[in-house]
PDB file of C-alpha atoms in Angstrom:
ATOM      1  CA  MET A  21      47.243 -42.705 -65.792  1.00  0.00           C
ATOM      2  CA  SER A  22      47.096 -44.328 -62.371  1.00  0.00           C
ATOM      3  CA  LEU A  23      44.519 -41.748 -61.246  1.00  0.00           C
ATOM      4  CA  THR A  24      42.340 -42.488 -64.249  1.00  0.00           C
ATOM      5  CA  ARG A  25      42.584 -46.186 -63.610  1.00  0.00           C
ATOM      6  CA  ARG A  26      41.741 -45.647 -59.942  1.00  0.00           C
ATOM      7  CA  ASN A  27      38.678 -43.606 -60.910  1.00  0.00           C
ATOM      8  CA  LEU A  28      37.578 -46.324 -63.285  1.00  0.00           C
ATOM      9  CA  LEU A  29      37.925 -48.948 -60.557  1.00  0.00           C
ATOM     10  CA  LEU A  30      35.933 -46.810 -58.151  1.00  0.00           C
ATOM     11  CA  LEU A  31      33.259 -46.282 -60.793  1.00  0.00           C
ATOM     12  CA  ALA A  32      33.080 -50.017 -61.475  1.00  0.00           C
ATOM     13  CA  ALA A  33      32.766 -50.727 -57.757  1.00  0.00           C
ATOM     14  CA  ALA A  34      30.005 -48.124 -57.430  1.00  0.00           C
ATOM     15  CA  ILE A  35      28.097 -49.670 -60.312  1.00  0.00           C
ATOM     16  CA  GLY A  36      28.466 -53.091 -58.728  1.00  0.00           C
ATOM     17  CA  ILE A  37      27.124 -51.811 -55.456  1.00  0.00           C
ATOM     18  CA  ALA A  38      24.184 -50.106 -57.143  1.00  0.00           C
ATOM     19  CA  THR A  39      23.173 -52.977 -59.402  1.00  0.00           C
ATOM     20  CA  GLY A  40      24.086 -56.040 -57.324  1.00  0.00           C
ATOM     21  CA  PRO A  41      21.242 -55.888 -54.766  1.00  0.00           C
ATOM     22  CA  ALA A  42      18.693 -54.831 -57.399  1.00  0.00           C
ATOM     23  CA  ALA A  43      19.583 -57.837 -59.572  1.00  0.00           C
ATOM     24  CA  TYR A  44      19.315 -60.121 -56.547  1.00  0.00           C
ATOM     25  CA  ALA A  45      16.042 -58.541 -55.407  1.00  0.00           C
ATOM     26  CA  ALA A  46      14.489 -59.216 -58.792  1.00  0.00           C
ATOM     27  CA  ASP A  47      14.677 -62.938 -57.979  1.00  0.00           C
ATOM     28  CA  VAL A  48      13.185 -62.563 -54.494  1.00  0.00           C
ATOM     29  CA  LEU A  49       9.480 -62.649 -53.691  1.00  0.00           C
ATOM     30  CA  ASN A  50       8.944 -60.514 -50.597  1.00  0.00           C
ATOM     31  CA  VAL A  51       6.312 -62.128 -48.405  1.00  0.00           C
ATOM     32  CA  GLY A  52       4.669 -60.882 -45.207  1.00  0.00           C
ATOM     33  CA  ALA A  53       3.134 -63.090 -42.524  1.00  0.00           C
ATOM     34  CA  TYR A  54       2.157 -62.796 -38.895  1.00  0.00           C
ATOM     35  CA  PRO A  55       4.038 -65.396 -36.887  1.00  0.00           C
ATOM     36  CA  THR A  56       1.460 -66.957 -34.577  1.00  0.00           C
ATOM     37  CA  ASN A  57      -1.078 -68.556 -36.893  1.00  0.00           C
ATOM     38  CA  PRO A  58      -0.382 -72.310 -36.856  1.00  0.00           C
ATOM     39  CA  PRO A  59      -0.746 -74.490 -38.829  1.00  0.00           C
ATOM     40  CA  PHE A  60      -0.919 -71.876 -41.601  1.00  0.00           C
ATOM     41  CA  GLU A  61       2.262 -70.017 -40.611  1.00  0.00           C
ATOM     42  CA  TYR A  62       4.368 -69.710 -37.475  1.00  0.00           C
ATOM     43  CA  LYS A  63       7.977 -69.331 -36.427  1.00  0.00           C
ATOM     44  CA  ASN A  64       9.807 -72.433 -35.244  1.00  0.00           C
ATOM     45  CA  GLU A  65      12.429 -72.447 -32.487  1.00  0.00           C
ATOM     46  CA  SER A  66      15.139 -71.300 -34.888  1.00  0.00           C
ATOM     47  CA  GLY A  67      13.035 -68.301 -35.959  1.00  0.00           C
ATOM     48  CA  THR A  68      12.220 -69.702 -39.409  1.00  0.00           C
ATOM     49  CA  PHE A  69       8.693 -69.571 -40.780  1.00  0.00           C
ATOM     50  CA  GLU A  70       6.894 -72.895 -41.287  1.00  0.00           C
ATOM     51  CA  GLY A  71       3.328 -73.891 -42.093  1.00  0.00           C
ATOM     52  CA  PHE A  72       0.738 -74.781 -44.707  1.00  0.00           C
ATOM     53  CA  GLU A  73       0.782 -71.409 -46.475  1.00  0.00           C
ATOM     54  CA  VAL A  74       4.557 -71.100 -46.106  1.00  0.00           C
ATOM     55  CA  ASP A  75       4.982 -74.351 -48.044  1.00  0.00           C
ATOM     56  CA  ILE A  76       2.518 -73.133 -50.683  1.00  0.00           C
ATOM     57  CA  VAL A  77       4.138 -69.733 -51.285  1.00  0.00           C
ATOM     58  CA  ASN A  78       7.647 -71.196 -51.231  1.00  0.00           C
ATOM     59  CA  GLU A  79       6.745 -73.808 -53.851  1.00  0.00           C
ATOM     60  CA  ALA A  80       4.830 -71.317 -56.012  1.00  0.00           C
ATOM     61  CA  ALA A  81       7.809 -68.938 -55.934  1.00  0.00           C
ATOM     62  CA  LYS A  82      10.177 -71.769 -56.828  1.00  0.00           C
ATOM     63  CA  ARG A  83       8.060 -72.640 -59.864  1.00  0.00           C
ATOM     64  CA  ILE A  84       8.403 -69.119 -61.253  1.00  0.00           C
ATOM     65  CA  GLY A  85      12.152 -69.040 -60.645  1.00  0.00           C
ATOM     66  CA  MET A  86      12.176 -67.060 -57.400  1.00  0.00           C
ATOM     67  CA  THR A  87      13.031 -67.506 -53.751  1.00  0.00           C
ATOM     68  CA  THR A  88      11.115 -66.014 -50.818  1.00  0.00           C
ATOM     69  CA  GLU A  89      11.985 -63.709 -47.978  1.00  0.00           C
ATOM     70  CA  ILE A  90       9.285 -63.754 -45.297  1.00  0.00           C
ATOM     71  CA  ALA A  91       8.886 -60.729 -43.020  1.00  0.00           C
ATOM     72  CA  ASP A  92       7.277 -60.888 -39.580  1.00  0.00           C
ATOM     73  CA  LEU A  93       4.281 -58.499 -39.590  1.00  0.00           C
ATOM     74  CA  GLY A  94       1.111 -58.004 -37.579  1.00  0.00           C
ATOM     75  CA  PHE A  95      -2.120 -59.034 -39.292  1.00  0.00           C
ATOM     76  CA  GLN A  96      -3.383 -55.483 -39.900  1.00  0.00           C
ATOM     77  CA  ALA A  97       0.075 -54.392 -41.084  1.00  0.00           C
ATOM     78  CA  LEU A  98      -0.085 -56.904 -43.948  1.00  0.00           C
ATOM     79  CA  PHE A  99      -2.666 -54.805 -45.802  1.00  0.00           C
ATOM     80  CA  ALA A 100      -0.622 -51.612 -45.554  1.00  0.00           C
ATOM     81  CA  ALA A 101       2.511 -53.513 -46.588  1.00  0.00           C
ATOM     82  CA  THR A 102       0.999 -54.821 -49.830  1.00  0.00           C
ATOM     83  CA  THR A 103      -0.649 -51.472 -50.601  1.00  0.00           C
ATOM     84  CA  SER A 104       2.651 -49.622 -50.147  1.00  0.00           C
ATOM     85  CA  LYS A 105       4.507 -52.322 -52.137  1.00  0.00           C
ATOM     86  CA  ARG A 106       6.759 -53.049 -49.173  1.00  0.00           C
ATOM     87  CA  ILE A 107       5.931 -56.715 -49.812  1.00  0.00           C
ATOM     88  CA  ASP A 108       4.685 -58.578 -52.874  1.00  0.00           C
ATOM     89  CA  VAL A 109       2.568 -61.202 -51.136  1.00  0.00           C
ATOM     90  CA  ALA A 110       0.799 -61.553 -47.795  1.00  0.00           C
ATOM     91  CA  ILE A 111      -0.104 -64.884 -46.204  1.00  0.00           C
ATOM     92  CA  SER A 112      -1.959 -65.463 -42.927  1.00  0.00           C
ATOM     93  CA  SER A 113      -5.250 -67.229 -43.746  1.00  0.00           C
ATOM     94  CA  ILE A 114      -6.493 -64.046 -45.434  1.00  0.00           C
ATOM     95  CA  THR A 115     -10.068 -64.349 -46.656  1.00  0.00           C
ATOM     96  CA  ILE A 116     -10.877 -63.145 -50.156  1.00  0.00           C
ATOM     97  CA  THR A 117     -13.683 -60.589 -49.845  1.00  0.00           C
ATOM     98  CA  PRO A 118     -15.291 -58.063 -52.253  1.00  0.00           C
ATOM     99  CA  GLU A 119     -14.213 -55.220 -49.972  1.00  0.00           C
ATOM    100  CA  ARG A 120     -10.563 -56.330 -49.954  1.00  0.00           C
ATOM    101  CA  LEU A 121     -10.562 -56.811 -53.721  1.00  0.00           C
ATOM    102  CA  LYS A 122     -11.146 -53.077 -54.119  1.00  0.00           C
ATOM    103  CA  SER A 123      -7.614 -52.351 -52.910  1.00  0.00           C
ATOM    104  CA  GLN A 124      -5.805 -55.695 -53.190  1.00  0.00           C
ATOM    105  CA  SER A 125      -5.389 -58.539 -55.654  1.00  0.00           C
ATOM    106  CA  PHE A 126      -5.753 -62.215 -54.779  1.00  0.00           C
ATOM    107  CA  THR A 127      -4.727 -65.409 -56.463  1.00  0.00           C
ATOM    108  CA  GLN A 128      -7.286 -68.175 -56.796  1.00  0.00           C
ATOM    109  CA  PRO A 129      -8.210 -69.669 -53.409  1.00  0.00           C
ATOM    110  CA  TYR A 130      -6.497 -72.756 -52.019  1.00  0.00           C
ATOM    111  CA  TYR A 131      -8.370 -73.302 -48.728  1.00  0.00           C
ATOM    112  CA  ASP A 132     -12.022 -73.225 -47.659  1.00  0.00           C
ATOM    113  CA  SER A 133     -12.901 -72.202 -44.123  1.00  0.00           C
ATOM    114  CA  ASP A 134     -15.660 -71.202 -41.724  1.00  0.00           C
ATOM    115  CA  MET A 135     -15.545 -69.087 -38.583  1.00  0.00           C
ATOM    116  CA  GLY A 136     -16.492 -70.333 -35.164  1.00  0.00           C
ATOM    117  CA  ILE A 137     -17.502 -69.166 -31.701  1.00  0.00           C
ATOM    118  CA  ALA A 138     -15.022 -70.451 -29.123  1.00  0.00           C
ATOM    119  CA  THR A 139     -15.261 -70.366 -25.332  1.00  0.00           C
ATOM    120  CA  LYS A 140     -13.794 -72.063 -22.309  1.00  0.00           C
ATOM    121  CA  THR A 141     -14.894 -75.694 -22.294  1.00  0.00           C
ATOM    122  CA  ASP A 142     -16.984 -75.271 -19.135  1.00  0.00           C
ATOM    123  CA  SER A 143     -18.615 -72.007 -20.257  1.00  0.00           C
ATOM    124  CA  PRO A 144     -22.435 -71.960 -20.280  1.00  0.00           C
ATOM    125  CA  ILE A 145     -22.252 -70.289 -23.716  1.00  0.00           C
ATOM    126  CA  LYS A 146     -23.362 -72.821 -26.312  1.00  0.00           C
ATOM    127  CA  ALA A 147     -24.265 -70.728 -29.362  1.00  0.00           C
ATOM    128  CA  GLU A 148     -24.610 -67.239 -30.807  1.00  0.00           C
ATOM    129  CA  ALA A 149     -27.878 -66.713 -28.942  1.00  0.00           C
ATOM    130  CA  ASP A 150     -25.995 -66.931 -25.613  1.00  0.00           C
ATOM    131  CA  LEU A 151     -23.650 -64.021 -26.360  1.00  0.00           C
ATOM    132  CA  LYS A 152     -25.958 -61.226 -25.216  1.00  0.00           C
ATOM    133  CA  GLY A 153     -24.185 -59.047 -22.662  1.00  0.00           C
ATOM    134  CA  LYS A 154     -20.872 -60.836 -23.257  1.00  0.00           C
ATOM    135  CA  ILE A 155     -17.403 -59.534 -24.167  1.00  0.00           C
ATOM    136  CA  ILE A 156     -16.242 -60.880 -27.523  1.00  0.00           C
ATOM    137  CA  GLY A 157     -12.611 -61.083 -28.618  1.00  0.00           C
ATOM    138  CA  VAL A 158     -11.478 -60.885 -32.245  1.00  0.00           C
ATOM    139  CA  LEU A 159      -8.306 -60.590 -34.288  1.00  0.00           C
ATOM    140  CA  SER A 160      -8.110 -56.962 -35.385  1.00  0.00           C
ATOM    141  CA  GLY A 161      -8.668 -56.497 -39.103  1.00  0.00           C
ATOM    142  CA  SER A 162     -10.046 -60.007 -39.575  1.00  0.00           C
ATOM    143  CA  THR A 163     -13.351 -61.159 -41.036  1.00  0.00           C
ATOM    144  CA  GLY A 164     -14.174 -62.323 -37.514  1.00  0.00           C
ATOM    145  CA  GLU A 165     -14.043 -58.698 -36.377  1.00  0.00           C
ATOM    146  CA  THR A 166     -16.273 -57.696 -39.291  1.00  0.00           C
ATOM    147  CA  TRP A 167     -18.849 -60.374 -38.400  1.00  0.00           C
ATOM    148  CA  VAL A 168     -18.885 -59.436 -34.709  1.00  0.00           C
ATOM    149  CA  LYS A 169     -19.329 -55.722 -35.367  1.00  0.00           C
ATOM    150  CA  GLU A 170     -22.113 -56.422 -37.851  1.00  0.00           C
ATOM    151  CA  HIS A 171     -23.942 -58.535 -35.226  1.00  0.00           C
ATOM    152  CA  GLN A 172     -23.114 -56.508 -32.113  1.00  0.00           C
ATOM    153  CA  ALA A 173     -26.292 -54.431 -32.025  1.00  0.00           C
ATOM    154  CA  ALA A 174     -28.687 -57.270 -32.872  1.00  0.00           C
ATOM    155  CA  ASP A 175     -27.050 -59.836 -30.580  1.00  0.00           C
ATOM    156  CA  GLY A 176     -26.357 -57.394 -27.750  1.00  0.00           C
ATOM    157  CA  PHE A 177     -22.635 -57.957 -27.192  1.00  0.00           C
ATOM    158  CA  SER A 178     -21.503 -55.737 -24.328  1.00  0.00           C
ATOM    159  CA  ASP A 179     -18.057 -55.083 -25.810  1.00  0.00           C
ATOM    160  CA  VAL A 180     -15.684 -56.121 -28.588  1.00  0.00           C
ATOM    161  CA  LYS A 181     -11.953 -56.392 -27.935  1.00  0.00           C
ATOM    162  CA  GLY A 182      -9.423 -56.489 -30.780  1.00  0.00           C
ATOM    163  CA  TYR A 183      -6.094 -58.331 -30.571  1.00  0.00           C
ATOM    164  CA  ASP A 184      -2.887 -58.163 -32.591  1.00  0.00           C
ATOM    165  CA  THR A 185      -2.363 -61.944 -32.641  1.00  0.00           C
ATOM    166  CA  GLN A 186      -4.577 -64.984 -32.308  1.00  0.00           C
ATOM    167  CA  GLN A 187      -2.336 -66.258 -29.523  1.00  0.00           C
ATOM    168  CA  ASN A 188      -3.043 -63.185 -27.370  1.00  0.00           C
ATOM    169  CA  LEU A 189      -6.757 -63.474 -28.168  1.00  0.00           C
ATOM    170  CA  LEU A 190      -6.905 -67.099 -27.026  1.00  0.00           C
ATOM    171  CA  LEU A 191      -4.764 -66.464 -23.951  1.00  0.00           C
ATOM    172  CA  ASP A 192      -7.249 -63.797 -22.832  1.00  0.00           C
ATOM    173  CA  LEU A 193     -10.122 -66.174 -23.573  1.00  0.00           C
ATOM    174  CA  SER A 194      -8.477 -68.822 -21.408  1.00  0.00           C
ATOM    175  CA  ALA A 195      -7.874 -66.257 -18.644  1.00  0.00           C
ATOM    176  CA  GLY A 196     -11.521 -65.125 -18.712  1.00  0.00           C
ATOM    177  CA  ARG A 197     -10.823 -61.585 -19.897  1.00  0.00           C
ATOM    178  CA  VAL A 198     -13.213 -62.167 -22.810  1.00  0.00           C
ATOM    179  CA  ASP A 199     -16.232 -64.471 -22.745  1.00  0.00           C
ATOM    180  CA  ALA A 200     -15.950 -65.766 -26.303  1.00  0.00           C
ATOM    181  CA  ALA A 201     -13.728 -65.485 -29.381  1.00  0.00           C
ATOM    182  CA  VAL A 202     -14.838 -65.396 -32.988  1.00  0.00           C
ATOM    183  CA  SER A 203     -12.177 -66.479 -35.456  1.00  0.00           C
ATOM    184  CA  ASP A 204     -11.322 -68.998 -38.178  1.00  0.00           C
ATOM    185  CA  ILE A 205     -11.948 -72.569 -37.055  1.00  0.00           C
ATOM    186  CA  PRO A 206      -8.817 -74.311 -38.427  1.00  0.00           C
ATOM    187  CA  GLY A 207      -6.380 -72.055 -36.589  1.00  0.00           C
ATOM    188  CA  MET A 208      -8.348 -72.216 -33.344  1.00  0.00           C
ATOM    189  CA  GLU A 209      -8.732 -75.995 -33.419  1.00  0.00           C
ATOM    190  CA  TYR A 210      -5.001 -76.372 -34.014  1.00  0.00           C
ATOM    191  CA  SER A 211      -4.321 -74.185 -30.959  1.00  0.00           C
ATOM    192  CA  PHE A 212      -6.820 -76.150 -28.903  1.00  0.00           C
ATOM    193  CA  THR A 213      -4.724 -79.307 -29.235  1.00  0.00           C
ATOM    194  CA  LYS A 214      -2.479 -77.589 -26.675  1.00  0.00           C
ATOM    195  CA  MET A 215      -5.004 -75.318 -24.913  1.00  0.00           C
ATOM    196  CA  LYS A 216      -7.261 -78.043 -23.553  1.00  0.00           C
ATOM    197  CA  ASP A 217      -9.602 -75.676 -21.699  1.00  0.00           C
ATOM    198  CA  LEU A 218     -10.938 -74.086 -24.908  1.00  0.00           C
ATOM    199  CA  THR A 219     -13.301 -75.385 -27.578  1.00  0.00           C
ATOM    200  CA  VAL A 220     -15.375 -74.295 -30.572  1.00  0.00           C
ATOM    201  CA  LYS A 221     -19.033 -74.226 -29.543  1.00  0.00           C
ATOM    202  CA  GLU A 222     -20.695 -73.180 -32.816  1.00  0.00           C
ATOM    203  CA  ARG A 223     -19.640 -73.078 -36.464  1.00  0.00           C
ATOM    204  CA  ILE A 224     -20.519 -69.946 -38.444  1.00  0.00           C
ATOM    205  CA  LYS A 225     -20.946 -70.964 -42.079  1.00  0.00           C
ATOM    206  CA  THR A 226     -19.350 -68.246 -44.164  1.00  0.00           C
ATOM    207  CA  GLY A 227     -18.011 -69.892 -47.321  1.00  0.00           C
ATOM    208  CA  GLU A 228     -14.693 -68.122 -46.730  1.00  0.00           C
ATOM    209  CA  GLN A 229     -11.720 -68.947 -48.928  1.00  0.00           C
ATOM    210  CA  TYR A 230      -8.040 -68.060 -48.507  1.00  0.00           C
ATOM    211  CA  GLY A 231      -5.650 -66.956 -51.273  1.00  0.00           C
ATOM    212  CA  LEU A 232      -2.329 -65.196 -51.667  1.00  0.00           C
ATOM    213  CA  MET A 233      -2.975 -61.462 -51.215  1.00  0.00           C
ATOM    214  CA  MET A 234      -0.900 -59.182 -53.425  1.00  0.00           C
ATOM    215  CA  THR A 235      -0.435 -55.552 -54.342  1.00  0.00           C
ATOM    216  CA  LYS A 236      -3.297 -54.457 -56.603  1.00  0.00           C
ATOM    217  CA  ASP A 237      -2.645 -55.701 -60.170  1.00  0.00           C
ATOM    218  CA  HIS A 238       0.799 -57.002 -59.228  1.00  0.00           C
ATOM    219  CA  PRO A 239       2.778 -58.050 -62.342  1.00  0.00           C
ATOM    220  CA  LEU A 240       3.462 -61.496 -60.822  1.00  0.00           C
ATOM    221  CA  LEU A 241      -0.191 -62.223 -60.027  1.00  0.00           C
ATOM    222  CA  GLY A 242      -0.794 -64.272 -63.181  1.00  0.00           C
ATOM    223  CA  LYS A 243       2.429 -66.258 -62.856  1.00  0.00           C
ATOM    224  CA  LEU A 244       1.797 -67.174 -59.222  1.00  0.00           C
ATOM    225  CA  ASN A 245      -1.805 -68.050 -60.006  1.00  0.00           C
ATOM    226  CA  ASP A 246      -0.647 -70.346 -62.831  1.00  0.00           C
ATOM    227  CA  ALA A 247       1.814 -71.959 -60.413  1.00  0.00           C
ATOM    228  CA  LEU A 248      -1.048 -72.671 -57.995  1.00  0.00           C
ATOM    229  CA  SER A 249      -3.067 -74.230 -60.826  1.00  0.00           C
ATOM    230  CA  ALA A 250      -0.133 -76.519 -61.658  1.00  0.00           C
ATOM    231  CA  MET A 251       0.289 -77.395 -57.978  1.00  0.00           C
ATOM    232  CA  LYS A 252      -3.362 -78.409 -57.794  1.00  0.00           C
ATOM    233  CA  LYS A 253      -3.162 -80.486 -60.975  1.00  0.00           C
ATOM    234  CA  ASP A 254      -0.106 -82.452 -59.857  1.00  0.00           C
ATOM    235  CA  GLY A 255      -1.360 -82.952 -56.278  1.00  0.00           C
ATOM    236  CA  THR A 256       1.241 -80.771 -54.573  1.00  0.00           C
ATOM    237  CA  ILE A 257      -1.205 -78.620 -52.606  1.00  0.00           C
ATOM    238  CA  ALA A 258      -3.202 -81.709 -51.617  1.00  0.00           C
ATOM    239  CA  ALA A 259       0.019 -83.238 -50.258  1.00  0.00           C
ATOM    240  CA  ILE A 260       0.812 -80.050 -48.333  1.00  0.00           C
ATOM    241  CA  HIS A 261      -2.709 -80.161 -46.846  1.00  0.00           C
ATOM    242  CA  LYS A 262      -2.166 -83.770 -45.756  1.00  0.00           C
ATOM    243  CA  LYS A 263       1.160 -82.806 -44.169  1.00  0.00           C
ATOM    244  CA  TRP A 264      -0.234 -79.981 -42.027  1.00  0.00           C
ATOM    245  CA  PHE A 265      -3.808 -81.065 -41.283  1.00  0.00           C
ATOM    246  CA  GLY A 266      -3.345 -84.833 -41.209  1.00  0.00           C
ATOM    247  CA  SER A 267      -6.271 -85.429 -43.537  1.00  0.00           C
ATOM    248  CA  ASP A 268      -7.137 -85.376 -47.232  1.00  0.00           C
ATOM    249  CA  ALA A 269      -8.647 -82.167 -48.569  1.00  0.00           C
ATOM    250  CA  PRO A 270     -12.284 -82.579 -49.708  1.00  0.00           C
ATOM    251  CA  ALA A 271     -12.483 -83.443 -53.402  1.00  0.00           C
ATOM    252  CA  ASP A 272     -14.708 -80.434 -54.146  1.00  0.00           C
ATOM    253  CA  SER A 273     -12.616 -77.929 -52.167  1.00  0.00           C
ATOM    254  CA  SER A 274     -10.477 -75.089 -53.490  1.00  0.00           C
ATOM    255  CA  THR A 275      -7.434 -76.979 -52.203  1.00  0.00           C
ATOM    256  CA  VAL A 276      -7.941 -79.475 -55.008  1.00  0.00           C
ATOM    257  CA  LYS A 277     -10.010 -77.737 -57.690  1.00  0.00           C
ATOM    258  CA  GLU A 278      -8.582 -75.145 -60.047  1.00  0.00           C
ATOM    259  CA  MET A 279     -10.474 -71.879 -59.504  1.00  0.00           C
ATOM    260  CA  PRO A 280     -10.771 -68.581 -61.416  1.00  0.00           C
ATOM    261  CA  LEU A 281      -8.964 -65.440 -60.353  1.00  0.00           C
ATOM    262  CA  PRO A 282     -11.168 -63.464 -57.945  1.00  0.00           C
ATOM    263  CA  LYS A 283     -12.560 -60.279 -59.477  1.00  0.00           C
ATOM    264  CA  ALA A 284     -13.492 -57.070 -57.691  1.00  0.00           C
TER     265      ALA A 284
END
């Protein structure tokens, strides 16, 4: 009798071990982000993620009854992580593009952005026309890299260097190892508040918009998108924008306006 009871206890313990984490995981939204992209996302001194998109995904998850766990990933690794279902959501100022929509899903956008050409402040480079024969730095896997490679032959760039983080890209720009960097303006301008020797010389109008990137046809896509709509209607995302950028979002921007789900 005691052996039977012992077996039953062991079986109960085994079931608890097998089902406990799965039940907990069902309430957790697994998020990936690369950690050096302020003010969108970055790690503070305690190693916790903070930023504009961190606040957005945390609040959206809360509204659908979930909590978040944010993993530290390189920018290129985010795409493989959503595709393989290692994570549910990727954040890192990821532009919604037709090409990406072939293999990923995106929520409606919540931020409008352009790219820019940045150089050292005292560089003679003033615009795209001055980049002939120059070395251009980009964040690997970004839309900045796509733009540079599409324009390399026509504009005569001598070389294109890819970087794993924006911080390393801008450090090499400051050190003179690349002549110019092409990347998203908001992140660069935030960095330039501390890196005084760098500046954006020309804006590249792209009409880019950022959204939460998810596994293709993820079952939570609709719920998270509805949460973003509610956050726009009640002013939550506008307040988050004010917190991180110090200014009101434009009234006609995707930060404020409810938008349709992007379609491939």
